[in-house]
Amino acid sequence: MWTTWRTGNYIVLLLVLIKESKQNYMDATRLMKKLFGEGTYDKRVIPANKTTGQISIAASMTPQQILDLDEKNQILRTIIFVDFMWPDERLVWDPSDYGGVDHVLVPNEMVWKPDMIMRNSAGMRMFFASKFDVSEVIVYSDGKINWYPLLLSETACKIDVELYPFDYQECEFLVAPWSYDVTVMNFSFGSEPLSTKYIQQNNEWHVLGSEVVFYLEHFDCCPEAYATMKFILKLYRRASFYTISQIIPCILLTILTTMVFLLPPESGEKISLGVAVWTSLVVFLLILVELIPRSATKTPILVYVHSSGEGLVHDMQ
């Protein structure tokens, strides 16, 4: 009898869940027809405010992973999420009319999206929106839209190698609209403009912090200014490997260089040691040259140390 009663409860619960699921499906279907039914929404039309003629867009960035910082070519490769949020007054509804549904997820190609670009892109992809982007947008009942495009980003990053391998770099992401000036698009940063708490640890670079800057820029083509949002990642090199492989050998070679002067001139070992030290210094200098950007405005102090050692040994010979 107990088993029969328990089985009956399970059946009743299952029927209730099926009924609720069916009702939720029907509510969501009615809502989608209301929002995107034929002739009700045109994604080609910018959802500007009827009073101001502007649209307000908030942006936040979340780096997921630093793949590589190519010092020689001055390119930072990262995986990033950018959260764009804007209002669309055409996509407003009363949740109580649709079974309490207060948001829906729809393919991003169904709604109007800002034509945002990465201005300092060094790769093939500059636009955030693309035909390969299959992400969905979240549409809320008050008309707010959230779009989270994922980008495998390659951005230009000016490298300062003067203190290599104890160097500190600031790499920028310049996010801006392609077509719309400030009279049409009003930009701001989200509540957490640049979050680094979810970024995966990189073996070579440690994220020290971040910074965001907003500025306007004029171009010769157009009378109005264009907005740019600058997201800055502050990176510090993990120098333990380079300390062992480059700094310590450099110190030892410097000590050996001074020891050459202690040997008497008639000693044959003096020339042999001098040649060995000079060759080692040249090899280390060639390794450093391969790492330094060709357009670098500053030369690493380590290069001066090796060059000075070479000069001393050469003069001794």
mmCIF file of C-alpha atoms in Angstrom:
data_model
loop_
_atom_site.group_PDB
_atom_site.id
_atom_site.type_symbol
_atom_site.label_atom_id
_atom_site.label_comp_id
_atom_site.label_asym_id
_atom_site.label_seq_id
_atom_site.Cartn_x
_atom_site.Cartn_y
_atom_site.Cartn_z
ATOM 1 C CA MET A 1 0.000 0.000 0.000
ATOM 2 C CA TRP A 2 2.830 2.389 0.883
ATOM 3 C CA THR A 3 4.514 1.674 -2.451
ATOM 4 C CA THR A 4 1.278 2.347 -4.347
ATOM 5 C CA TRP A 5 0.791 5.694 -2.558
ATOM 6 C CA ARG A 6 4.373 6.777 -3.251
ATOM 7 C CA THR A 7 4.109 5.796 -6.920
ATOM 8 C CA GLY A 8 0.886 7.795 -7.190
ATOM 9 C CA ASN A 9 2.613 10.889 -5.778
ATOM 10 C CA TYR A 10 5.439 10.548 -8.307
ATOM 11 C CA ILE A 11 2.931 10.332 -11.163
ATOM 12 C CA VAL A 12 1.051 13.427 -9.958
ATOM 13 C CA LEU A 13 4.319 15.368 -9.571
ATOM 14 C CA LEU A 14 5.432 14.322 -13.053
ATOM 15 C CA LEU A 15 2.123 15.446 -14.573
ATOM 16 C CA VAL A 16 2.413 18.829 -12.826
ATOM 17 C CA LEU A 17 5.959 19.315 -14.123
ATOM 18 C CA ILE A 18 4.920 18.378 -17.659
ATOM 19 C CA LYS A 19 2.012 20.820 -17.496
ATOM 20 C CA GLU A 20 4.242 23.654 -16.218
ATOM 21 C CA SER A 21 6.895 22.904 -18.838
ATOM 22 C CA LYS A 22 4.286 22.967 -21.587
ATOM 23 C CA GLN A 23 2.881 26.243 -20.247
ATOM 24 C CA ASN A 24 6.374 27.811 -20.112
ATOM 25 C CA TYR A 25 6.993 26.699 -23.685
ATOM 26 C CA MET A 26 3.704 28.208 -24.833
ATOM 27 C CA ASP A 27 4.397 31.476 -22.977
ATOM 28 C CA ALA A 28 7.888 31.731 -24.484
ATOM 29 C CA THR A 29 6.525 30.971 -27.962
ATOM 30 C CA ARG A 30 3.854 33.679 -27.666
ATOM 31 C CA LEU A 31 6.488 36.127 -26.447
ATOM 32 C CA MET A 32 8.840 35.395 -29.346
ATOM 33 C CA LYS A 33 6.006 35.913 -31.834
ATOM 34 C CA LYS A 34 5.152 39.201 -30.155
ATOM 35 C CA LEU A 35 8.760 40.445 -30.230
ATOM 36 C CA PHE A 36 10.013 39.060 -33.528
ATOM 37 C CA GLY A 37 6.890 38.203 -35.483
ATOM 38 C CA GLU A 38 6.704 39.190 -39.130
ATOM 39 C CA GLY A 39 6.686 42.959 -39.515
ATOM 40 C CA THR A 40 7.197 43.698 -35.800
ATOM 41 C CA TYR A 41 10.982 44.135 -35.568
ATOM 42 C CA ASP A 42 13.588 45.400 -38.036
ATOM 43 C CA LYS A 43 17.163 44.771 -36.889
ATOM 44 C CA ARG A 44 18.489 47.211 -39.500
ATOM 45 C CA VAL A 45 17.044 50.164 -37.562
ATOM 46 C CA ILE A 46 19.115 51.535 -34.684
ATOM 47 C CA PRO A 47 17.044 51.620 -31.451
ATOM 48 C CA ALA A 48 17.825 55.254 -30.637
ATOM 49 C CA ASN A 49 15.928 57.054 -27.893
ATOM 50 C CA LYS A 50 12.916 58.868 -29.348
ATOM 51 C CA THR A 51 13.630 62.000 -27.302
ATOM 52 C CA THR A 52 17.419 62.378 -27.540
ATOM 53 C CA GLY A 53 18.042 60.530 -30.792
ATOM 54 C CA GLN A 54 20.934 58.731 -29.074
ATOM 55 C CA ILE A 55 21.534 55.200 -27.884
ATOM 56 C CA SER A 56 23.477 54.512 -24.667
ATOM 57 C CA ILE A 57 25.896 51.593 -24.698
ATOM 58 C CA ALA A 58 27.781 50.287 -21.660
ATOM 59 C CA ALA A 59 30.832 48.063 -22.127
ATOM 60 C CA SER A 60 32.869 45.811 -19.843
ATOM 61 C CA MET A 61 35.740 43.458 -20.656
ATOM 62 C CA THR A 62 36.732 40.156 -19.067
ATOM 63 C CA PRO A 63 40.027 38.630 -20.272
ATOM 64 C CA GLN A 64 39.960 34.836 -20.010
ATOM 65 C CA GLN A 65 43.504 33.900 -20.962
ATOM 66 C CA ILE A 66 46.785 35.448 -22.081
ATOM 67 C CA LEU A 67 47.967 33.159 -24.856
ATOM 68 C CA ASP A 68 51.175 34.921 -25.800
ATOM 69 C CA LEU A 69 52.984 38.252 -25.765
ATOM 70 C CA ASP A 70 55.193 38.341 -28.841
ATOM 71 C CA GLU A 71 57.864 40.893 -27.907
ATOM 72 C CA LYS A 72 59.606 40.772 -31.273
ATOM 73 C CA ASN A 73 56.452 41.580 -33.281
ATOM 74 C CA GLN A 74 54.812 43.503 -30.402
ATOM 75 C CA ILE A 75 51.523 41.567 -30.484
ATOM 76 C CA LEU A 76 49.445 40.429 -27.501
ATOM 77 C CA ARG A 77 47.252 37.364 -28.079
ATOM 78 C CA THR A 78 44.378 36.875 -25.654
ATOM 79 C CA ILE A 79 40.930 35.334 -25.289
ATOM 80 C CA ILE A 80 38.449 37.942 -24.071
ATOM 81 C CA PHE A 81 34.747 38.394 -23.383
ATOM 82 C CA VAL A 82 33.233 41.837 -23.885
ATOM 83 C CA ASP A 83 29.835 42.637 -22.383
ATOM 84 C CA PHE A 84 27.889 45.201 -24.414
ATOM 85 C CA MET A 85 24.587 46.397 -22.935
ATOM 86 C CA TRP A 86 22.051 48.756 -24.523
ATOM 87 C CA PRO A 87 18.289 49.453 -24.435
ATOM 88 C CA ASP A 88 15.870 48.623 -27.234
ATOM 89 C CA GLU A 89 12.435 50.094 -26.556
ATOM 90 C CA ARG A 90 10.877 47.822 -29.178
ATOM 91 C CA LEU A 91 11.640 44.746 -27.058
ATOM 92 C CA VAL A 92 9.630 45.560 -23.928
ATOM 93 C CA TRP A 93 6.913 43.359 -22.415
ATOM 94 C CA ASP A 94 5.020 42.729 -19.192
ATOM 95 C CA PRO A 95 6.243 39.431 -17.653
ATOM 96 C CA SER A 96 2.837 38.849 -16.030
ATOM 97 C CA ASP A 97 1.318 38.507 -19.513
ATOM 98 C CA TYR A 98 3.711 35.675 -20.377
ATOM 99 C CA GLY A 99 3.747 33.418 -17.335
ATOM 100 C CA GLY A 100 6.404 35.430 -15.492
ATOM 101 C CA VAL A 101 8.999 35.161 -18.292
ATOM 102 C CA ASP A 102 11.274 38.172 -17.679
ATOM 103 C CA HIS A 103 14.067 37.413 -20.156
ATOM 104 C CA VAL A 104 14.758 35.345 -23.250
ATOM 105 C CA LEU A 105 17.877 34.181 -25.067
ATOM 106 C CA VAL A 106 17.887 34.689 -28.827
ATOM 107 C CA PRO A 107 20.557 34.296 -31.537
ATOM 108 C CA ASN A 108 22.521 37.531 -31.819
ATOM 109 C CA GLU A 109 21.725 37.924 -35.526
ATOM 110 C CA MET A 110 18.043 38.469 -34.673
ATOM 111 C CA VAL A 111 18.595 41.870 -33.018
ATOM 112 C CA TRP A 112 20.304 45.127 -33.861
ATOM 113 C CA LYS A 113 23.896 45.232 -32.535
ATOM 114 C CA PRO A 114 26.432 48.069 -32.418
ATOM 115 C CA ASP A 115 29.177 47.740 -35.046
ATOM 116 C CA MET A 116 32.017 47.669 -32.529
ATOM 117 C CA ILE A 117 35.636 47.137 -33.547
ATOM 118 C CA MET A 118 38.995 46.529 -31.891
ATOM 119 C CA ARG A 119 40.840 49.576 -33.235
ATOM 120 C CA ASN A 120 44.346 48.317 -32.495
ATOM 121 C CA SER A 121 43.732 44.822 -33.838
ATOM 122 C CA ALA A 122 46.811 43.174 -35.342
ATOM 123 C CA GLY A 123 44.931 40.133 -36.635
ATOM 124 C CA MET A 124 42.411 39.266 -39.311
ATOM 125 C CA ARG A 125 39.350 39.948 -37.150
ATOM 126 C CA MET A 126 38.601 43.550 -36.225
ATOM 127 C CA PHE A 127 34.795 43.521 -35.822
ATOM 128 C CA PHE A 128 33.248 41.887 -32.752
ATOM 129 C CA ALA A 129 30.250 40.753 -34.796
ATOM 130 C CA SER A 130 30.917 38.190 -37.518
ATOM 131 C CA LYS A 131 29.120 35.434 -39.388
ATOM 132 C CA PHE A 132 31.054 32.909 -37.306
ATOM 133 C CA ASP A 133 29.743 34.344 -34.016
ATOM 134 C CA VAL A 134 27.031 31.956 -32.769
ATOM 135 C CA SER A 135 26.615 33.577 -29.359
ATOM 136 C CA GLU A 136 23.183 34.492 -28.046
ATOM 137 C CA VAL A 137 21.999 37.769 -26.580
ATOM 138 C CA ILE A 138 19.887 38.113 -23.440
ATOM 139 C CA VAL A 139 16.795 40.279 -23.891
ATOM 140 C CA TYR A 140 15.168 41.477 -20.660
ATOM 141 C CA SER A 141 11.551 42.529 -20.220
ATOM 142 C CA ASP A 142 12.531 46.196 -19.724
ATOM 143 C CA GLY A 143 14.170 46.223 -23.162
ATOM 144 C CA LYS A 144 17.780 45.900 -21.975
ATOM 145 C CA ILE A 145 19.987 43.695 -24.155
ATOM 146 C CA ASN A 146 23.241 41.989 -23.123
ATOM 147 C CA TRP A 147 25.631 40.703 -25.766
ATOM 148 C CA TYR A 148 28.762 38.741 -24.784
ATOM 149 C CA PRO A 149 30.941 38.179 -27.868
ATOM 150 C CA LEU A 150 33.986 35.954 -27.373
ATOM 151 C CA LEU A 151 37.074 37.140 -29.234
ATOM 152 C CA LEU A 152 40.425 35.521 -29.952
ATOM 153 C CA SER A 153 42.188 38.854 -29.921
ATOM 154 C CA GLU A 154 45.484 39.908 -31.466
ATOM 155 C CA THR A 155 46.280 43.486 -30.511
ATOM 156 C CA ALA A 156 49.289 45.717 -31.036
ATOM 157 C CA CYS A 157 51.199 46.291 -27.789
ATOM 158 C CA LYS A 158 54.146 48.679 -27.541
ATOM 159 C CA ILE A 159 56.945 46.852 -25.727
ATOM 160 C CA ASP A 160 59.478 48.489 -23.396
ATOM 161 C CA VAL A 161 62.381 46.080 -22.843
ATOM 162 C CA GLU A 162 64.799 48.396 -21.046
ATOM 163 C CA LEU A 163 64.538 46.443 -17.773
ATOM 164 C CA TYR A 164 64.338 42.989 -19.426
ATOM 165 C CA PRO A 165 63.863 40.412 -17.952
ATOM 166 C CA PHE A 166 62.362 42.375 -15.045
ATOM 167 C CA ASP A 167 60.184 44.407 -17.384
ATOM 168 C CA TYR A 168 56.671 45.730 -16.955
ATOM 169 C CA GLN A 169 54.298 46.122 -19.903
ATOM 170 C CA GLU A 170 51.009 47.935 -20.448
ATOM 171 C CA CYS A 171 48.923 46.492 -23.280
ATOM 172 C CA GLU A 172 45.819 48.260 -24.551
ATOM 173 C CA PHE A 173 42.511 47.171 -26.077
ATOM 174 C CA LEU A 174 40.903 50.041 -28.003
ATOM 175 C CA VAL A 175 37.171 49.386 -28.406
ATOM 176 C CA ALA A 176 35.216 51.824 -30.570
ATOM 177 C CA PRO A 177 32.264 52.050 -32.990
ATOM 178 C CA TRP A 178 32.964 51.823 -36.709
ATOM 179 C CA SER A 179 30.137 53.995 -38.055
ATOM 180 C CA TYR A 180 28.487 56.060 -35.330
ATOM 181 C CA ASP A 181 29.811 59.277 -33.767
ATOM 182 C CA VAL A 182 28.993 60.669 -30.308
ATOM 183 C CA THR A 183 25.837 62.397 -31.534
ATOM 184 C CA VAL A 184 24.334 58.938 -32.110
ATOM 185 C CA MET A 185 26.104 56.625 -29.637
ATOM 186 C CA ASN A 186 26.689 57.545 -26.009
ATOM 187 C CA PHE A 187 29.253 55.244 -24.348
ATOM 188 C CA SER A 188 30.007 54.392 -20.744
ATOM 189 C CA PHE A 189 31.751 51.644 -18.795
ATOM 190 C CA GLY A 190 29.838 48.892 -17.046
ATOM 191 C CA SER A 191 29.785 48.351 -13.271
ATOM 192 C CA GLU A 192 33.026 46.315 -13.477
ATOM 193 C CA PRO A 193 34.788 47.761 -16.549
ATOM 194 C CA LEU A 194 37.809 45.425 -16.687
ATOM 195 C CA SER A 195 37.731 42.312 -14.529
ATOM 196 C CA THR A 196 40.848 40.138 -14.248
ATOM 197 C CA LYS A 197 39.589 37.760 -11.544
ATOM 198 C CA TYR A 198 38.672 35.034 -14.039
ATOM 199 C CA ILE A 199 41.869 35.155 -16.084
ATOM 200 C CA GLN A 200 43.899 31.951 -16.268
ATOM 201 C CA GLN A 201 47.449 32.157 -14.986
ATOM 202 C CA ASN A 202 50.122 32.554 -17.641
ATOM 203 C CA ASN A 203 53.521 30.880 -17.262
ATOM 204 C CA GLU A 204 55.442 33.988 -18.309
ATOM 205 C CA TRP A 205 53.268 36.990 -17.468
ATOM 206 C CA HIS A 206 51.577 37.999 -14.229
ATOM 207 C CA VAL A 207 48.646 40.437 -14.325
ATOM 208 C CA LEU A 208 49.435 43.258 -11.902
ATOM 209 C CA GLY A 209 46.298 45.301 -12.476
ATOM 210 C CA SER A 210 44.104 47.062 -14.975
ATOM 211 C CA GLU A 211 42.882 50.509 -15.951
ATOM 212 C CA VAL A 212 40.180 51.979 -18.174
ATOM 213 C CA VAL A 213 40.179 55.302 -20.031
ATOM 214 C CA PHE A 214 37.483 56.972 -22.113
ATOM 215 C CA TYR A 215 38.368 59.613 -24.700
ATOM 216 C CA LEU A 216 37.018 61.360 -27.797
ATOM 217 C CA GLU A 217 38.900 61.658 -31.062
ATOM 218 C CA HIS A 218 38.343 63.735 -34.199
ATOM 219 C CA PHE A 219 39.155 62.531 -37.714
ATOM 220 C CA ASP A 220 39.615 64.534 -40.910
ATOM 221 C CA CYS A 221 36.700 62.746 -42.562
ATOM 222 C CA CYS A 222 34.008 63.756 -40.141
ATOM 223 C CA PRO A 223 32.889 66.874 -38.237
ATOM 224 C CA GLU A 224 31.832 65.024 -35.076
ATOM 225 C CA ALA A 225 33.998 63.204 -32.544
ATOM 226 C CA TYR A 226 34.186 59.426 -32.164
ATOM 227 C CA ALA A 227 34.400 57.716 -28.785
ATOM 228 C CA THR A 228 37.028 55.147 -27.846
ATOM 229 C CA MET A 229 37.138 52.999 -24.730
ATOM 230 C CA LYS A 230 40.661 52.012 -23.721
ATOM 231 C CA PHE A 231 41.082 48.879 -21.595
ATOM 232 C CA ILE A 232 44.635 48.520 -20.218
ATOM 233 C CA LEU A 233 46.211 45.308 -18.884
ATOM 234 C CA LYS A 234 49.307 45.782 -16.721
ATOM 235 C CA LEU A 235 51.678 42.830 -17.003
ATOM 236 C CA TYR A 236 54.863 41.882 -15.175
ATOM 237 C CA ARG A 237 57.231 39.204 -16.467
ATOM 238 C CA ARG A 238 57.847 36.153 -14.300
ATOM 239 C CA ALA A 239 61.628 36.407 -14.282
ATOM 240 C CA SER A 240 62.734 33.267 -12.401
ATOM 241 C CA PHE A 241 63.546 31.302 -15.578
ATOM 242 C CA TYR A 242 65.424 34.236 -17.113
ATOM 243 C CA THR A 243 67.322 34.822 -13.885
ATOM 244 C CA ILE A 244 68.678 31.278 -14.021
ATOM 245 C CA SER A 245 69.270 31.131 -17.774
ATOM 246 C CA GLN A 246 70.529 34.680 -18.441
ATOM 247 C CA ILE A 247 71.184 36.834 -15.375
ATOM 248 C CA ILE A 248 73.288 34.338 -13.390
ATOM 249 C CA PRO A 249 75.415 33.375 -16.452
ATOM 250 C CA CYS A 250 75.877 37.088 -17.136
ATOM 251 C CA ILE A 251 77.154 37.640 -13.591
ATOM 252 C CA LEU A 252 79.500 34.645 -13.848
ATOM 253 C CA LEU A 253 80.852 35.830 -17.197
ATOM 254 C CA THR A 254 81.434 39.295 -15.726
ATOM 255 C CA ILE A 255 83.424 37.727 -12.900
ATOM 256 C CA LEU A 256 85.438 35.676 -15.408
ATOM 257 C CA THR A 257 86.089 38.839 -17.418
ATOM 258 C CA THR A 258 87.736 40.482 -14.397
ATOM 259 C CA MET A 259 89.730 37.304 -13.698
ATOM 260 C CA VAL A 260 91.289 37.528 -17.158
ATOM 261 C CA PHE A 261 93.061 40.717 -16.054
ATOM 262 C CA LEU A 262 94.538 38.901 -13.060
ATOM 263 C CA LEU A 263 96.435 36.404 -15.223
ATOM 264 C CA PRO A 264 99.997 37.367 -16.214
ATOM 265 C CA PRO A 265 100.447 38.520 -19.850
ATOM 266 C CA GLU A 266 102.858 35.681 -20.662
ATOM 267 C CA SER A 267 100.314 33.065 -19.555
ATOM 268 C CA GLY A 268 98.811 31.066 -22.419
ATOM 269 C CA GLU A 269 95.644 30.491 -20.398
ATOM 270 C CA LYS A 270 94.952 34.218 -20.475
ATOM 271 C CA ILE A 271 94.262 34.189 -24.213
ATOM 272 C CA SER A 272 92.274 30.929 -24.031
ATOM 273 C CA LEU A 273 90.105 32.211 -21.186
ATOM 274 C CA GLY A 274 89.624 35.552 -22.929
ATOM 275 C CA VAL A 275 88.464 33.887 -26.155
ATOM 276 C CA ALA A 276 86.083 31.582 -24.250
ATOM 277 C CA VAL A 277 84.558 34.482 -22.305
ATOM 278 C CA TRP A 278 84.266 36.651 -25.430
ATOM 279 C CA THR A 279 82.552 33.823 -27.364
ATOM 280 C CA SER A 280 80.099 33.231 -24.511
ATOM 281 C CA LEU A 281 79.240 36.923 -24.343
ATOM 282 C CA VAL A 282 78.600 37.020 -28.101
ATOM 283 C CA VAL A 283 76.273 34.003 -27.887
ATOM 284 C CA PHE A 284 74.238 35.567 -25.070
ATOM 285 C CA LEU A 285 74.088 38.866 -26.946
ATOM 286 C CA LEU A 286 72.733 37.112 -30.062
ATOM 287 C CA ILE A 287 70.031 35.461 -27.939
ATOM 288 C CA LEU A 288 68.980 38.850 -26.573
ATOM 289 C CA VAL A 289 68.928 40.438 -30.035
ATOM 290 C CA GLU A 290 66.441 37.789 -31.197
ATOM 291 C CA LEU A 291 64.064 38.755 -28.392
ATOM 292 C CA ILE A 292 64.195 42.533 -28.807
ATOM 293 C CA PRO A 293 61.641 44.255 -31.081
ATOM 294 C CA ARG A 294 63.286 45.798 -34.128
ATOM 295 C CA SER A 295 61.464 49.066 -33.485
ATOM 296 C CA ALA A 296 62.258 49.197 -29.778
ATOM 297 C CA THR A 297 63.034 52.736 -28.616
ATOM 298 C CA LYS A 298 65.060 51.510 -25.651
ATOM 299 C CA THR A 299 67.798 48.909 -25.433
ATOM 300 C CA PRO A 300 67.849 46.443 -22.513
ATOM 301 C CA ILE A 301 70.413 47.238 -19.845
ATOM 302 C CA LEU A 302 71.509 43.602 -20.115
ATOM 303 C CA VAL A 303 72.683 44.240 -23.686
ATOM 304 C CA TYR A 304 74.933 47.073 -22.483
ATOM 305 C CA VAL A 305 76.389 44.770 -19.825
ATOM 306 C CA HIS A 306 77.233 42.059 -22.384
ATOM 307 C CA SER A 307 78.597 44.601 -24.884
ATOM 308 C CA SER A 308 80.808 46.183 -22.224
ATOM 309 C CA GLY A 309 82.178 42.771 -21.303
ATOM 310 C CA GLU A 310 82.950 42.034 -24.952
ATOM 311 C CA GLY A 311 84.726 45.360 -25.300
ATOM 312 C CA LEU A 312 86.871 44.748 -22.235
ATOM 313 C CA VAL A 313 87.906 41.273 -23.370
ATOM 314 C CA HIS A 314 88.610 42.516 -26.907
ATOM 315 C CA ASP A 315 90.807 45.380 -25.644
ATOM 316 C CA MET A 316 92.658 42.951 -23.410
ATOM 317 C CA GLN A 317 93.502 40.826 -26.427
#
